C-alpha positions as a printed NumPy array, in Angstrom:
array([[ 26.947,  43.89 , -68.802],
       [ 26.063,  42.164, -65.581],
       [ 26.028,  45.489, -63.694],
       [ 23.838,  47.001, -66.431],
       [ 21.333,  44.086, -66.241],
       [ 21.055,  44.439, -62.472],
       [ 20.591,  48.206, -62.736],
       [ 17.782,  47.807, -65.27 ],
       [ 16.066,  45.244, -63.053],
       [ 16.329,  47.606, -60.106],
       [ 14.852,  50.461, -62.14 ],
       [ 11.865,  48.253, -63.045],
       [ 11.494,  47.217, -59.447],
       [ 11.687,  50.887, -58.505],
       [  8.235,  51.29 , -60.143],
       [  6.657,  48.625, -57.758],
       [  5.753,  50.929, -54.927],
       [  4.214,  53.76 , -56.984],
       [  2.187,  51.432, -59.141],
       [  1.115,  49.324, -56.173],
       [ -0.255,  52.481, -54.638],
       [ -2.64 ,  52.734, -57.694],
       [ -4.091,  49.357, -56.806],
       [ -4.265,  50.252, -53.113],
       [ -6.052,  53.55 , -53.811],
       [ -8.524,  51.566, -55.919],
       [ -9.514,  49.761, -52.744],
       [ -7.457,  46.601, -53.059],
       [ -5.81 ,  44.844, -50.093],
       [ -2.014,  44.954, -50.024],
       [ -1.543,  41.18 , -49.778],
       [ -4.196,  40.634, -52.427],
       [ -2.04 ,  42.819, -54.766],
       [  0.958,  40.621, -54.043],
       [ -1.045,  37.405, -54.725],
       [ -2.37 ,  38.594, -58.034],
       [  1.071,  39.867, -59.026],
       [  2.581,  36.417, -58.307],
       [ -0.152,  34.506, -60.1  ],
       [ -0.186,  36.684, -63.234],
       [  3.609,  36.625, -63.497],
       [  3.642,  32.84 , -63.004],
       [  1.383,  32.519, -66.024],
       [  3.736,  34.53 , -68.203],
       [  6.775,  32.506, -66.981],
       [  4.821,  29.346, -67.707],
       [  4.298,  30.341, -71.302],
       [  8.017,  31.265, -71.538],
       [  9.116,  27.875, -70.119],
       [  6.972,  25.973, -72.474],
       [  8.237,  27.912, -75.485],
       [ 11.896,  27.136, -74.507],
       [ 10.932,  23.568, -73.437],
       [ 12.412,  23.846, -69.991],
       [  9.583,  23.165, -67.586],
       [ 11.01 ,  20.409, -65.349],
       [ 13.021,  20.664, -62.195],
       [ 15.243,  17.953, -60.825],
       [ 13.448,  16.228, -57.987],
       [ 16.257,  16.989, -55.469],
       [ 15.968,  20.75 , -56.129],
       [ 12.166,  20.89 , -55.668],
       [ 12.233,  21.316, -51.808],
       [ 14.614,  24.301, -52.134],
       [ 12.519,  25.95 , -54.72 ],
       [  9.399,  25.518, -52.686],
       [ 11.071,  26.881, -49.598],
       [ 12.214,  29.859, -51.633],
       [  8.644,  30.37 , -52.792],
       [  7.37 ,  30.394, -49.278],
       [ 10.057,  32.476, -47.565],
       [ 11.49 ,  34.531, -50.412],
       [  8.603,  35.113, -52.75 ],
       [  5.733,  35.326, -50.221],
       [  7.875,  37.024, -47.634],
       [  9.081,  39.71 , -50.027],
       [  5.802,  40.417, -51.906],
       [  3.596,  40.437, -48.768],
       [  5.974,  42.471, -46.613],
       [  6.777,  44.952, -49.411],
       [  3.052,  45.571, -50.224],
       [  2.368,  46.074, -46.539],
       [  5.368,  48.496, -46.293],
       [  3.978,  50.531, -49.184],
       [  0.539,  50.528, -47.557],
       [  1.759,  51.702, -44.09 ],
       [  4.649,  53.984, -45.083],
       [  4.411,  55.037, -48.655],
       [  6.146,  53.874, -51.798],
       [  9.38 ,  55.854, -51.377],
       [ 10.144,  54.702, -47.821],
       [  9.183,  51.119, -48.597],
       [ 11.779,  50.993, -51.373],
       [ 14.411,  52.612, -49.249],
       [ 13.95 ,  50.239, -46.339],
       [ 13.967,  47.266, -48.746],
       [ 17.559,  48.142, -49.458],
       [ 18.889,  47.095, -46.113],
       [ 19.122,  43.912, -48.167],
       [ 22.792,  44.403, -49.219],
       [ 23.823,  44.203, -45.591],
       [ 22.196,  40.723, -45.223],
       [ 23.479,  39.682, -48.625],
       [ 27.056,  40.666, -47.764],
       [ 27.024,  38.753, -44.51 ],
       [ 25.185,  35.64 , -45.782],
       [ 27.193,  35.49 , -49.024],
       [ 30.449,  35.385, -47.011],
       [ 29.082,  32.724, -44.742],
       [ 27.349,  30.491, -47.263],
       [ 28.652,  31.314, -50.797],
       [ 32.332,  31.766, -49.955],
       [ 32.459,  35.257, -51.447],
       [ 35.505,  37.241, -50.283],
       [ 34.736,  40.466, -48.332],
       [ 37.315,  42.911, -49.564],
       [ 37.966,  46.456, -48.133],
       [ 36.518,  48.062, -51.356],
       [ 33.307,  46.021, -50.99 ],
       [ 32.91 ,  46.858, -47.339],
       [ 33.438,  50.683, -48.116],
       [ 30.825,  50.5  , -50.947],
       [ 28.408,  48.586, -48.75 ],
       [ 28.867,  51.072, -45.887],
       [ 28.329,  54.091, -48.17 ],
       [ 25.189,  52.67 , -49.798],
       [ 23.759,  51.613, -46.437],
       [ 24.467,  55.025, -44.949],
       [ 22.622,  56.636, -47.803],
       [ 19.638,  54.364, -47.216],
       [ 19.658,  55.048, -43.509],
       [ 20.002,  58.824, -44.081],
       [ 16.913,  58.883, -46.393],
       [ 14.938,  57.001, -43.7  ],
       [ 16.163,  59.392, -40.971],
       [ 15.146,  62.531, -42.969],
       [ 11.728,  61.293, -43.992],
       [  9.153,  63.076, -41.912],
       [  6.682,  64.68 , -44.196],
       [  5.711,  64.853, -47.898],
       [  3.499,  61.761, -47.706],
       [  6.207,  59.549, -46.17 ],
       [  5.168,  57.915, -42.857],
       [  8.012,  56.382, -40.798],
       [  5.793,  54.389, -38.336],
       [  6.773,  51.258, -36.442],
       [  4.663,  49.22 , -38.81 ],
       [  6.275,  50.713, -41.879],
       [  9.7  ,  50.187, -40.416],
       [  9.034,  46.574, -39.539],
       [  7.458,  45.63 , -42.85 ],
       [ 10.193,  47.413, -44.682],
       [ 13.053,  45.69 , -42.86 ],
       [ 11.334,  42.344, -43.177],
       [ 11.048,  42.821, -46.901],
       [ 14.844,  43.546, -47.012],
       [ 15.653,  40.218, -45.286],
       [ 13.368,  38.308, -47.665],
       [ 14.86 ,  40.147, -50.677],
       [ 18.384,  39.122, -49.555],
       [ 17.316,  35.497, -50.025],
       [ 16.814,  36.117, -53.773],
       [ 20.428,  36.75 , -54.262],
       [ 21.604,  33.655, -52.272],
       [ 19.048,  31.442, -54.051],
       [ 19.914,  32.995, -57.398],
       [ 23.628,  32.355, -57.163],
       [ 22.898,  28.69 , -56.567],
       [ 20.245,  27.994, -59.141],
       [ 20.324,  30.613, -61.95 ],
       [ 23.316,  28.862, -63.573],
       [ 21.414,  25.599, -63.501],
       [ 18.002,  26.533, -64.755],
       [ 16.441,  29.269, -66.858],
       [ 14.668,  32.007, -64.888],
       [ 11.239,  30.921, -66.212],
       [ 11.703,  27.357, -65.053],
       [ 12.354,  28.427, -61.439],
       [  9.616,  30.955, -61.202],
       [  6.817,  28.79 , -62.565],
       [  7.25 ,  26.825, -59.344],
       [  8.319,  29.598, -56.892],
       [  5.723,  32.193, -57.739],
       [  2.563,  29.873, -57.407],
       [  3.962,  28.483, -54.116],
       [  4.401,  32.061, -52.901],
       [  0.907,  32.999, -53.937],
       [ -0.568,  29.972, -52.113],
       [  1.426,  30.818, -48.965],
       [ -0.057,  34.424, -49.052],
       [ -3.667,  33.326, -49.51 ],
       [ -4.587,  33.13 , -45.817],
       [ -3.433,  36.697, -45.363],
       [ -5.232,  38.178, -48.313],
       [ -8.526,  40.031, -48.255],
       [-10.455,  39.839, -51.478],
       [-11.947,  42.977, -52.974],
       [-13.736,  44.208, -56.086],
       [-11.21 ,  45.356, -58.771],
       [-11.699,  48.373, -60.983],
       [-10.169,  48.59 , -64.497],
       [ -7.477,  50.843, -63.057],
       [ -6.593,  48.155, -60.436],
       [ -6.461,  45.465, -63.08 ],
       [ -4.153,  47.74 , -65.213],
       [ -1.811,  48.186, -62.221],
       [ -1.739,  44.455, -61.599],
       [ -0.861,  43.636, -65.186],
       [  1.934,  46.256, -65.115],
       [  3.331,  44.802, -61.921],
       [  3.277,  41.274, -63.286],
       [  4.655,  42.011, -66.739],
       [  7.173,  44.932, -66.148],
       [  8.112,  44.798, -62.472],
       [  8.158,  40.999, -62.126],
       [  8.607,  39.103, -65.446],
       [ 10.988,  41.551, -67.182],
       [ 12.712,  42.521, -63.987],
       [ 13.506,  39.004, -62.995],
       [ 14.834,  38.207, -66.441],
       [ 17.282,  41.137, -66.242],
       [ 18.074,  40.459, -62.636],
       [ 18.919,  36.772, -63.21 ],
       [ 21.075,  37.56 , -66.222],
       [ 23.069,  40.009, -64.182],
       [ 23.409,  37.738, -61.226],
       [ 24.962,  35.068, -63.424],
       [ 27.777,  37.567, -64.199],
       [ 28.581,  39.266, -60.872],
       [ 28.837,  38.312, -57.256],
       [ 25.739,  38.471, -55.065],
       [ 27.099,  41.236, -52.804],
       [ 28.051,  43.427, -55.812],
       [ 24.755,  42.816, -57.459],
       [ 22.719,  43.659, -54.385],
       [ 24.694,  46.948, -53.923],
       [ 24.177,  47.957, -57.578],
       [ 20.518,  47.384, -57.191],
       [ 20.35 ,  50.064, -54.548],
       [ 19.505,  52.345, -57.452],
       [ 15.917,  50.968, -56.932],
       [ 14.974,  53.306, -54.012],
       [ 16.246,  56.275, -55.976],
       [ 14.014,  55.394, -58.932],
       [ 11.165,  54.682, -56.493],
       [ 11.598,  58.089, -54.815],
       [ 11.526,  59.933, -58.132],
       [  8.523,  57.919, -59.424],
       [  6.686,  58.485, -56.068],
       [  7.307,  62.224, -56.313],
       [  6.007,  62.414, -59.886],
       [  3.029,  60.08 , -59.427],
       [  1.987,  60.762, -55.841],
       [  3.846,  63.868, -54.698],
       [  5.784,  61.873, -52.055],
       [  8.615,  64.181, -51.285],
       [ 11.942,  63.704, -49.595],
       [ 13.675,  66.615, -47.945],
       [ 16.769,  68.199, -49.491],
       [ 18.852,  66.065, -47.099],
       [ 16.903,  63.025, -48.267],
       [ 17.799,  63.651, -51.888],
       [ 21.411,  64.155, -50.87 ],
       [ 21.318,  60.747, -49.214],
       [ 19.928,  59.28 , -52.38 ],
       [ 23.051,  60.579, -54.176],
       [ 25.111,  58.821, -51.472],
       [ 23.382,  55.567, -52.391],
       [ 24.418,  56.025, -55.962],
       [ 27.969,  56.697, -54.941],
       [ 27.979,  53.351, -53.071],
       [ 26.777,  51.666, -56.333],
       [ 29.631,  53.299, -58.289],
       [ 32.224,  52.232, -55.698],
       [ 30.942,  48.626, -55.963],
       [ 31.104,  48.592, -59.749],
       [ 34.614,  50.005, -59.51 ],
       [ 35.579,  47.046, -57.268],
       [ 35.332,  44.861, -60.399],
       [ 33.413,  41.697, -60.99 ],
       [ 33.561,  38.14 , -62.099],
       [ 33.505,  37.401, -65.711],
       [ 31.129,  34.807, -66.983],
       [ 31.525,  33.885, -70.642],
       [ 28.327,  31.88 , -71.145],
       [ 25.224,  33.803, -72.285],
       [ 22.335,  33.963, -69.919],
       [ 19.468,  31.541, -70.196],
       [ 16.375,  33.009, -71.662]])
């Protein structure tokens, strides 16, 4: 079930880029989109935390959660929104998934996860697929510029921190408890970079969708999955996100990959299947709400 939860979260995240483009096309600033996404989702998590009566953090954990809000939340949301703005939704999602490389290395260094040959093979296959899609993207609304590459890779590094943070704290706190602190901190950190604009009804609709579906629900599924499988395996399974993003971007915005690009997307899925086949840890306790 852990793999299924991560895959569902990745599919919901795959809609981030295409829906963010709606807000951008309505005249919103990319970082402003990220700020509103964080604030609206924080409000939903706050209601959730109050309902389950789990609002407080231990004082010793507060600095880590604040640091995660600044580096992980603000870094990911701002960089990813800029990546969509400069390179398109499909390419942004693809470059985001250099994250498994960083997760694999950092998990071995800091979480003590064993790096088996099967994991390395799965990681290499998924990464090759991601790189192949990037290499074959030259038209169809996909813009591989230095800015797009830089923002996309930076979002991948920030995304990797979610897995490392999650393995340490998701067993200790419900998801809602952590994100009622991390998301507002991230929003505050992004404020100096945001440019405020008039928002149309379509822009508000996109923001609400991003907050409810691609943030609140996605993080619930993601945290439930991460409690059941290793960080490296989870991050590799989540590479289904750029595939979902590429399909959604094609349907919504006519952002097209070449035939070779779609073949590379299939390679990404092969890497996911190899990682699932490597097995996972079993966790008998149910996830926190």
